[in-house]
Amino acid sequence: MHIIELTNKALEGVSYEWRNFTPAKVAWSLLARDKDEAAPYTYKEEVRVAWKGVTVLIGTIRRCDLEMSGNAWRWNIEACDILQPLEGSLYFNSSGGLKGGLAPNIAVSGGSGTEVPRKIKIGDAVKHILEAAQKYGLLAQEVGIDVDVSPSAWMWDTSLGCDMYAGVLRKLLGNRPGMVCWIDYSGVSPVIRVADGSSLPVAVLDRKHDRLTEIKLSPRPDLVPPAVGVVLTAGRQAYQSQVWPRGADLHQEGCVTVQIALSGNTDEDEEDPPSSENPVWDFTKPVVKVTGYKLPTNDVEGAIFWRRKLPKLATLNAARFGAVKKFIVAGVDGSTMSNYSTDASAQVYEHVSGQLSESCKTIKWCYVEFKQYIYMDTPPPKGYEMLFPHTKQVNGVTRHYHWLTWKGRTINTQHRKYRVSKSGDSGADGGGEPPSSGGGKPPSTTQVWPDYTDVLREYYNITRDMPWEGSVRSLRALSPDGLVGRLLAVTDSRQEYREMATVVQGVSVDLAGKTTSVTTGVPAHLSLQDLVDRVQQMATAQDDLDQEQIQDDPVQTLQYDDEAYKSPPRAHAGAGGRDCMDRRAGTVSDLRVAGNPYLG
């Protein structure tokens, strides 16, 4: 095995590059003594690359080309680490097939004959793939494998199909944001380590000591999904959706949703019932669940309402709630629609979730301004002064008070479901399941639905930490040994940079130019944003299909990606979303909760 010392002055143009879940690469040049001399390395020759005696890469030569520049001849050489064979080798499942991911569907207990996609532990799947690569000689037997991923991390095997080993691993990374894969050379033999980012040690760069000339780091709140969901389909109708947090609206911007087709209990006259490997398009308009919170009518209910809107009030026991006033806001957009009503019954509940539609005649709405008197007979504590900006004398006591104001949409129901179809069918009152519409047989009453709540909750929880995305550039050639497989913090800079501890996703070192670039955030090659973009792309295809009204034989008339089942279209409550109101929740700003007007 050749040993290459990167700091050897005989080497020119030395560079190092690593990205999360991809092979590390080292490149350098050597002057050729003669244009006819033999190549210094052969293809796939084993090498060990060191940095001042510390191993930073063990792998094979992947390139050794001769080139002429001016009167000089030089060899351009490139070596990749032990993960490189996984980039060009197909992963076969346990049955020897290429299609089907890690495992087939499994039968639901009880003898119903229904099959559901298998839930996979991500950590076990990563370890299984690496051990399979080792079994077939893609990794040396002495290479260690250490996977430290939360055992509660799950995913659906339907998102794993025919791919290279590296491709399947990166799909697993897409379902476990923050996971990091790198090779540890500190022992006798290299060890492939995969771990959750939250458990990694922190690499600290100092702005002055490490000569940082460029810091471009910004938070990415758009990569923190407000909700995650799964759409379960059987036959040719979408039967059930599951979402976390419970009751959340998947119509929100940035939601991550996947679609799973269940086999079993399909129409008897279907020649090819869908399986977990086949995309299923839903042309039946979905069930829409509308919910509301009761507006207060007295001081007790007012305390509950405003402490939910303004959490700081929950810690202020001395606050008292008084009179309640309510006014109809005139001239709002959409007031000419048939489901708008100024009747008192349409002003009972704050509209919290679920789109409204004229197709459902039983849900009425209004737009109101709600005020409530709040006061304290003692001075408010520090930090609460803006909640009580006014004072007056009451029975010789200085009273601090204010009128809290909320403005937004109200409805006449606390909980109701409906299904909207192009014929305008509306559902049952009181939250009952609405009748099916759009053709086809009604859902089977014996259908057994798998519960993916744990999976959704786990994915939601691990995406709560907001990633910091960007790069840091140093005018020093820093050893990758202290950066790869680390979290990054920057001292002698903004307080946020010292505390962010964001995952290092890439390291590039130019020894010739004496510079180092560190990238952070989410993996550029498979980020959470990619998943969101794919959801939006599929939604556009569904809208176009609705407009063209070619639902008679969608399988023959629609051109779709073979992996469409990975990212389903978002559900719409009206024809292509045009018949529905876009409901956006109000926010609290300067003690005013401003909802948005009706969007027709």
XYZ file of C-alpha atoms in Angstrom:
600
model
C 0.000 0.000 0.000
C 1.391 3.372 -1.029
C 1.563 6.041 1.696
C 1.078 9.625 0.501
C 1.977 12.529 2.798
C -0.090 15.518 1.680
C 2.315 18.035 3.189
C 5.176 16.649 1.061
C 6.575 19.559 -0.933
C 7.043 17.315 -3.968
C 3.283 17.243 -4.415
C 1.527 20.068 -6.267
C -2.072 21.290 -6.260
C -3.035 19.173 -3.255
C -6.727 19.294 -2.349
C -9.103 17.374 -0.096
C -12.894 17.200 -0.423
C -15.554 15.461 1.668
C -19.352 15.626 1.613
C -21.789 13.879 3.910
C -22.726 10.361 2.707
C -20.315 10.569 -0.250
C -16.758 9.276 -0.631
C -13.934 11.594 0.404
C -11.514 12.535 -2.387
C -7.897 13.692 -2.457
C -6.254 15.096 -5.596
C -2.665 16.120 -6.305
C -0.134 16.461 -9.137
C 3.375 15.078 -9.660
C 5.909 16.293 -12.181
C 6.848 13.621 -14.717
C 10.575 13.125 -15.333
C 9.915 11.807 -18.822
C 6.874 11.831 -21.072
C 7.254 8.083 -21.648
C 7.668 7.077 -18.023
C 5.291 4.556 -16.466
C 2.371 5.825 -14.405
C 3.270 6.112 -10.715
C -0.041 4.461 -9.707
C -2.392 1.918 -11.223
C -6.184 2.037 -11.247
C -7.676 0.874 -7.914
C -4.254 0.623 -6.293
C -4.621 0.881 -2.506
C -3.221 3.989 -0.829
C -3.129 5.601 2.590
C -3.159 9.402 2.661
C -1.749 11.211 5.697
C -1.650 14.803 6.932
C 1.509 15.375 8.967
C 1.491 11.684 9.849
C -2.243 11.499 10.716
C -4.320 9.333 8.358
C -7.120 11.266 6.649
C -8.015 8.767 3.883
C -7.605 5.102 3.070
C -8.828 4.052 -0.329
C -7.868 3.481 -3.929
C -6.466 5.412 -6.869
C -9.294 6.372 -9.227
C -7.430 8.581 -11.665
C -3.823 8.928 -12.866
C -3.650 10.954 -16.087
C -0.687 12.524 -17.806
C -0.993 16.037 -19.201
C 1.346 18.643 -20.703
C 1.327 22.318 -19.784
C 3.916 24.447 -21.538
C 7.068 22.342 -21.602
C 6.218 20.389 -18.429
C 4.532 17.030 -18.090
C 2.674 16.148 -14.930
C 0.523 13.396 -13.536
C -2.912 14.369 -12.218
C -3.850 11.871 -9.529
C -7.056 11.316 -7.596
C -7.767 8.906 -4.738
C -11.166 8.129 -3.171
C -11.887 6.489 0.162
C -13.337 3.033 0.849
C -16.928 4.193 0.221
C -16.251 4.738 -3.487
C -17.207 1.147 -4.560
C -20.726 1.780 -3.180
C -21.263 4.499 -5.805
C -21.050 2.049 -8.694
C -22.553 -1.167 -7.302
C -26.247 -2.098 -7.444
C -27.904 -3.056 -4.205
C -29.776 -6.370 -4.327
C -32.427 -7.159 -1.727
C -32.381 -10.328 0.363
C -34.297 -12.268 -2.309
C -31.741 -11.375 -4.975
C -33.994 -8.886 -6.783
C -33.297 -5.282 -7.671
C -36.801 -3.911 -7.168
C -38.633 -3.733 -3.900
C -36.293 -1.969 -1.540
C -35.214 -3.627 1.651
C -38.261 -5.779 2.294
C -41.662 -6.623 0.794
C -45.040 -5.734 2.243
C -46.199 -7.536 5.346
C -49.643 -8.916 6.099
C -51.819 -7.324 8.755
C -52.722 -9.695 11.574
C -56.306 -10.920 11.862
C -56.576 -12.745 8.566
C -57.957 -9.789 6.601
C -55.542 -10.381 3.740
C -54.501 -6.733 3.744
C -50.828 -5.942 3.244
C -49.107 -2.779 4.376
C -45.677 -1.369 3.604
C -43.072 -2.420 6.106
C -41.818 0.095 8.645
C -38.028 0.058 8.722
C -35.669 1.122 11.478
C -33.296 3.525 9.760
C -30.293 2.617 11.883
C -30.752 -1.109 11.252
C -31.241 -0.470 7.518
C -27.984 1.506 7.259
C -26.093 -1.221 9.080
C -27.693 -3.942 6.938
C -26.688 -2.188 3.703
C -23.088 -1.662 4.826
C -22.812 -5.273 6.022
C -24.215 -6.482 2.677
C -21.554 -4.426 0.885
C -18.923 -6.043 3.080
C -20.359 -9.507 2.433
C -19.963 -9.081 -1.329
C -16.442 -7.684 -1.132
C -17.209 -3.993 -1.701
C -15.782 -3.222 1.739
C -12.773 -4.999 3.247
C -13.504 -7.432 6.072
C -11.311 -5.506 8.515
C -13.381 -2.314 8.058
C -15.518 -1.635 11.122
C -19.156 -0.517 11.001
C -20.615 1.592 13.809
C -24.162 2.959 13.496
C -25.360 5.229 16.314
C -28.839 6.276 15.140
C -31.859 6.485 17.431
C -33.650 3.098 17.466
C -36.965 4.982 17.322
C -36.151 6.389 13.857
C -38.497 4.776 11.286
C -39.305 5.128 7.600
C -41.397 3.365 4.941
C -39.679 0.863 2.688
C -41.757 2.079 -0.274
C -39.298 4.943 -0.735
C -36.444 2.504 -1.350
C -36.171 0.926 -4.773
C -33.622 -0.178 -7.339
C -30.487 1.895 -6.793
C -26.790 1.807 -6.032
C -25.699 1.152 -2.461
C -24.793 4.831 -2.082
C -28.147 5.912 -3.536
C -30.102 3.796 -1.052
C -28.006 5.175 1.809
C -28.722 8.742 0.694
C -32.456 7.964 0.548
C -32.191 6.885 4.160
C -30.436 10.177 4.881
C -33.376 12.008 3.294
C -35.683 10.448 5.890
C -33.349 11.209 8.790
C -32.137 14.807 8.433
C -29.037 15.479 10.479
C -27.557 11.997 10.062
C -23.824 12.013 9.240
C -21.616 9.337 7.670
C -17.815 9.508 7.844
C -14.792 7.242 8.264
C -12.812 7.170 11.496
C -9.092 6.414 11.023
C -8.047 6.770 14.662
C -7.837 3.012 15.259
C -5.858 0.180 13.735
C -8.440 -0.276 10.965
C -10.858 2.275 9.489
C -14.379 2.383 10.922
C -17.423 3.628 8.997
C -19.427 5.652 11.484
C -23.026 6.819 11.003
C -24.584 8.935 13.742
C -27.315 11.459 14.425
C -25.952 14.970 14.192
C -27.147 15.864 17.674
C -24.697 13.373 19.225
C -21.565 14.574 17.382
C -18.679 16.439 19.042
C -18.296 20.137 18.291
C -15.459 21.526 16.170
C -14.708 25.108 17.229
C -13.164 27.594 14.798
C -11.928 30.921 16.111
C -12.382 33.905 13.849
C -8.913 35.348 14.567
C -6.816 32.264 15.281
C -8.130 30.341 12.251
C -8.053 33.449 10.042
C -11.683 33.259 8.981
C -12.145 35.690 6.106
C -15.689 34.731 5.189
C -18.633 33.693 7.359
C -21.915 33.154 5.541
C -24.303 31.434 7.920
C -28.051 31.886 8.057
C -30.893 30.044 9.812
C -33.310 28.050 7.639
C -36.731 28.154 9.324
C -38.269 27.158 5.971
C -36.730 23.705 6.413
C -38.660 23.108 9.628
C -41.961 21.635 8.384
C -45.069 22.817 10.258
C -46.616 19.362 9.821
C -45.853 15.977 8.295
C -48.376 13.505 6.949
C -49.048 10.312 5.047
C -51.860 9.642 2.581
C -52.978 5.994 2.595
C -54.649 4.767 -0.578
C -56.407 1.545 -1.463
C -57.846 0.759 -4.874
C -58.467 3.986 -6.748
C -59.670 6.135 -3.856
C -57.749 7.931 -1.130
C -59.185 6.465 2.025
C -57.274 7.963 4.902
C -54.751 10.641 5.838
C -52.650 10.735 8.981
C -50.887 13.868 10.170
C -48.636 15.038 12.981
C -49.190 17.152 15.008
C -52.713 15.843 15.340
C -55.270 18.109 13.711
C -52.654 20.008 11.692
C -53.513 21.182 8.176
C -51.387 19.651 5.409
C -52.347 22.553 3.132
C -49.787 24.746 4.916
C -46.637 25.870 3.167
C -43.673 23.575 3.720
C -45.510 20.435 4.878
C -43.808 17.123 4.075
C -46.240 14.441 2.888
C -45.761 10.972 1.434
C -48.266 8.654 -0.212
C -48.498 4.915 0.430
C -50.604 2.521 -1.627
C -51.959 -0.451 0.315
C -52.540 -3.776 -1.376
C -55.447 -6.032 -0.482
C -59.175 -5.215 -0.156
C -59.204 -3.684 -3.648
C -61.976 -3.806 -6.205
C -62.529 -7.364 -7.407
C -62.733 -6.307 -11.047
C -59.308 -4.669 -10.979
C -56.911 -6.785 -12.984
C -53.794 -5.244 -11.438
C -54.471 -4.103 -7.877
C -51.954 -1.473 -6.818
C -49.051 -2.433 -4.590
C -46.531 -0.432 -2.661
C -44.405 -0.227 -5.807
C -47.083 1.350 -8.024
C -48.149 5.009 -7.939
C -51.831 5.540 -7.238
C -53.513 8.783 -8.210
C -56.445 10.001 -6.159
C -59.175 11.710 -8.183
C -61.762 11.626 -5.397
C -61.901 14.927 -3.577
C -60.632 14.495 -0.024
C -62.426 14.647 3.266
C -61.912 18.107 4.771
C -61.981 18.446 8.537
C -62.931 21.896 9.810
C -62.277 22.772 13.444
C -62.794 25.825 15.599
C -62.137 27.154 19.103
C -65.018 28.663 21.025
C -64.833 32.433 21.414
C -65.203 33.547 25.048
C -68.451 34.975 26.347
C -67.323 35.692 29.933
C -64.195 36.383 31.967
C -63.446 32.708 32.712
C -63.531 31.710 29.050
C -61.664 34.904 28.199
C -58.774 33.933 30.476
C -58.432 30.597 28.649
C -58.676 32.208 25.217
C -56.124 34.984 25.755
C -53.629 32.854 27.658
C -53.556 30.591 24.615
C -52.981 33.589 22.338
C -50.501 35.321 24.664
C -48.585 32.680 26.652
C -47.004 35.371 28.878
C -50.427 35.916 30.463
C -50.408 32.337 31.765
C -47.730 33.330 34.294
C -49.540 36.498 35.384
C -52.022 35.373 38.038
C -52.901 38.941 39.040
C -54.430 39.720 35.624
C -58.216 40.019 35.555
C -60.550 39.745 32.560
C -63.675 41.849 32.197
C -66.175 42.905 29.546
C -66.396 41.258 26.125
C -67.309 43.092 22.899
C -67.778 41.715 19.384
C -68.286 43.585 16.092
C -68.861 42.383 12.528
C -66.176 43.589 10.137
C -67.934 44.892 7.050
C -66.782 44.794 3.464
C -64.426 41.817 3.670
C -63.560 39.894 0.531
C -65.872 36.963 -0.038
C -68.859 38.386 1.808
C -70.947 37.840 -1.320
C -70.387 34.077 -1.167
C -73.298 31.870 -0.195
C -71.619 30.464 2.920
C -70.982 33.926 4.418
C -73.432 34.845 7.183
C -73.811 37.704 9.654
C -76.049 35.580 11.856
C -74.918 35.255 15.488
C -74.578 31.484 15.031
C -71.711 32.061 12.557
C -69.756 34.032 15.181
C -69.365 31.369 17.836
C -66.048 29.667 16.990
C -62.659 30.936 15.841
C -61.743 29.208 12.543
C -58.639 27.167 13.414
C -58.077 24.619 10.647
C -59.624 23.200 7.494
C -60.509 25.052 4.314
C -64.030 26.335 3.778
C -65.961 25.895 0.561
C -69.284 26.978 -0.856
C -69.781 23.324 -1.741
C -70.422 22.603 1.928
C -73.615 24.511 2.726
C -73.704 23.564 6.411
C -70.600 25.532 7.485
C -71.222 29.282 7.675
C -68.580 31.910 8.336
C -68.263 35.531 9.317
C -65.442 38.024 9.940
C -65.464 39.738 13.315
C -63.422 41.911 15.632
C -63.388 40.599 19.189
C -62.303 42.721 22.177
C -61.911 41.959 25.866
C -61.075 44.199 28.780
C -58.033 43.084 30.832
C -56.708 44.865 33.910
C -54.502 44.769 37.038
C -54.899 46.792 40.223
C -51.176 46.487 40.910
C -48.311 47.623 38.681
C -47.427 44.944 36.090
C -44.057 43.243 36.614
C -41.079 44.073 34.452
C -41.539 42.866 30.893
C -45.341 43.048 31.058
C -45.760 46.820 30.840
C -46.871 46.745 27.181
C -49.742 44.446 28.072
C -51.205 47.166 30.304
C -50.332 50.510 28.647
C -53.232 52.541 30.103
C -54.033 53.657 33.646
C -57.008 55.158 35.440
C -58.201 55.660 39.010
C -60.816 53.223 40.293
C -61.937 53.661 43.932
C -58.681 55.411 44.727
C -56.554 52.633 43.193
C -54.457 53.005 40.054
C -55.739 50.445 37.581
C -53.529 49.293 34.691
C -55.670 48.107 31.791
C -55.997 47.428 28.073
C -58.510 46.184 25.480
C -57.080 43.061 23.854
C -58.194 42.784 20.239
C -58.496 39.812 17.912
C -59.736 40.067 14.341
C -60.375 37.052 12.149
C -62.756 34.518 10.652
C -65.399 32.778 12.736
C -67.547 29.756 11.931
C -70.690 28.112 13.230
C -69.206 24.720 14.117
C -66.536 23.330 16.389
C -65.947 20.111 14.455
C -67.293 19.079 11.073
C -66.151 17.074 8.048
C -67.189 17.291 4.437
C -66.138 15.967 1.068
C -66.061 18.355 -1.859
C -66.528 17.008 -5.356
C -67.102 18.783 -8.628
C -70.799 18.110 -8.254
C -70.785 20.036 -4.971
C -71.597 17.185 -2.611
C -71.378 18.139 1.054
C -70.843 15.941 4.036
C -72.676 15.053 7.191
C -73.097 17.462 10.105
C -71.545 17.120 13.499
C -68.247 15.633 12.346
C -69.620 12.442 10.839
C -67.936 10.801 7.866
C -69.351 12.255 4.635
C -70.630 10.153 1.763
C -68.053 9.187 -0.861
C -68.161 10.888 -4.234
C -66.286 10.909 -7.496
C -67.183 7.402 -8.616
C -65.980 4.003 -7.570
C -67.030 1.817 -4.692
C -67.272 3.266 -1.172
C -64.427 2.462 1.196
C -64.507 -1.046 2.589
C -65.683 -1.227 6.170
C -63.225 -4.074 6.764
C -60.169 -2.142 5.597
C -57.416 -2.350 8.205
C -55.369 0.814 8.362
C -51.781 0.782 9.629
C -50.933 3.442 12.183
C -47.954 5.565 11.177
C -48.304 8.032 14.033
C -44.978 7.010 15.586
C -43.164 7.499 12.287
C -44.706 10.906 11.678
C -44.023 12.056 15.226
C -40.394 10.926 15.016
C -39.794 12.708 11.695
C -41.532 15.823 13.006
C -39.464 15.855 16.207
C -36.099 15.505 14.478
C -36.888 18.426 12.184
C -37.575 20.840 15.059
C -33.951 21.968 15.275
C -33.494 24.738 12.751
C -30.407 24.105 10.596
C -27.908 26.856 9.941
C -26.910 26.795 6.311
C -23.919 28.387 4.687
C -20.155 28.279 4.694
C -17.051 29.381 6.543
C -13.763 30.106 4.763
C -10.349 30.079 6.415
C -6.989 31.311 5.122
C -5.353 28.296 6.736
C -5.150 24.738 5.450
C -6.933 22.972 8.317
C -6.680 19.226 8.763
C -10.013 17.533 7.895
C -9.435 15.157 10.804
C -10.864 17.767 13.187
C -13.798 18.821 10.990
C -15.317 15.701 9.404
C -18.035 14.107 11.526
C -18.429 17.198 13.692
C -20.789 20.018 14.568
C -19.500 23.528 13.907
C -19.286 26.496 16.250
C -17.504 29.797 15.573
C -16.012 31.850 18.414
C -15.015 35.516 18.512
C -18.144 36.242 16.443
C -21.887 36.525 16.888
C -23.393 34.785 19.910
C -25.633 32.765 17.568
C -22.600 31.315 15.787
C -21.127 30.188 19.075
C -24.298 28.371 20.067
C -25.644 27.029 16.756
C -23.641 23.723 16.719
C -24.853 22.924 13.210
C -23.848 19.777 11.292
C -20.773 19.979 9.047
C -21.899 18.729 5.632
C -18.769 19.331 3.582
C -15.048 20.108 3.938
C -12.760 21.325 1.130
C -9.073 21.974 1.744
C -6.652 23.547 -0.747
C -3.127 22.994 0.578
C -1.534 24.873 -2.297
C -3.673 27.941 -1.760
C -3.742 27.423 2.016
C -7.502 27.761 2.318
C -10.276 25.681 3.892
C -14.010 25.869 3.215
C -16.564 24.311 5.536
C -20.216 23.990 4.484
C -23.029 23.425 6.965
C -26.760 22.888 7.079
C -28.588 20.193 5.154
C -27.035 17.824 2.593
C -26.948 19.641 -0.732
C -27.476 16.432 -2.685
C -30.624 15.358 -0.803
C -32.153 17.978 1.449
C -35.507 18.352 3.067
C -36.179 21.166 0.620
C -35.851 18.637 -2.203
C -38.688 16.637 -0.682
C -40.869 19.742 -0.384
C -40.124 20.699 -4.005
C -41.143 17.236 -5.175
C -44.443 17.523 -3.292
C -45.156 20.850 -4.986
C -44.255 19.437 -8.402
C -46.681 16.551 -7.988
C -49.392 18.933 -6.793
C -49.037 20.967 -9.991
C -49.469 17.826 -12.072
C -52.670 16.981 -10.155
C -54.080 20.506 -10.697
C -53.396 20.375 -14.420
C -55.122 17.024 -14.612
C -58.209 18.369 -12.841
C -58.439 21.305 -15.236
C -58.235 19.116 -18.317
C -60.877 16.762 -16.871
C -59.295 13.597 -18.214
C -60.278 11.406 -15.310
C -61.984 8.685 -17.372
C -58.786 6.680 -17.668
C -56.048 8.465 -15.683
C -53.560 5.625 -15.824
C -53.436 5.791 -19.641
C -53.650 9.543 -20.079
C -51.266 10.727 -17.340
C -47.519 10.731 -17.820
C -45.945 10.372 -14.410
C -42.657 9.435 -12.836
C -42.193 5.769 -11.882
C -41.365 6.904 -8.360
C -44.376 9.177 -8.022
C -45.574 7.323 -4.954
C -42.728 8.837 -2.945
C -44.202 12.321 -2.914
C -47.990 12.556 -3.275
C -49.918 15.618 -4.352
C -51.173 17.762 -1.545
C -54.892 17.440 -0.868
C -57.219 20.197 -2.149
C -60.623 20.935 -0.746
C -62.148 22.166 -4.005
C -61.728 21.718 -7.746
C -57.982 22.255 -8.064
C -58.175 24.430 -4.943
C -60.062 27.181 -6.774
C -63.407 26.750 -5.001
C -61.897 26.919 -1.548
C -60.952 29.656 0.826
C -57.292 29.859 1.696
C -57.337 30.072 5.449
C -54.301 31.472 7.166
C -54.155 31.562 10.932
C -53.988 34.925 12.632
C -50.907 36.015 14.541
C -50.437 38.153 17.624
C -48.611 41.409 17.008
C -48.742 44.369 19.358
C -51.698 42.749 21.132
C -53.711 42.553 17.904
C -54.483 39.148 16.415
C -54.919 39.876 12.717
C -56.568 37.197 10.592
C -56.683 37.357 6.811
C -59.845 38.207 4.885
C -61.787 35.688 2.857
C -59.881 34.630 -0.241
C -62.471 33.535 -2.780
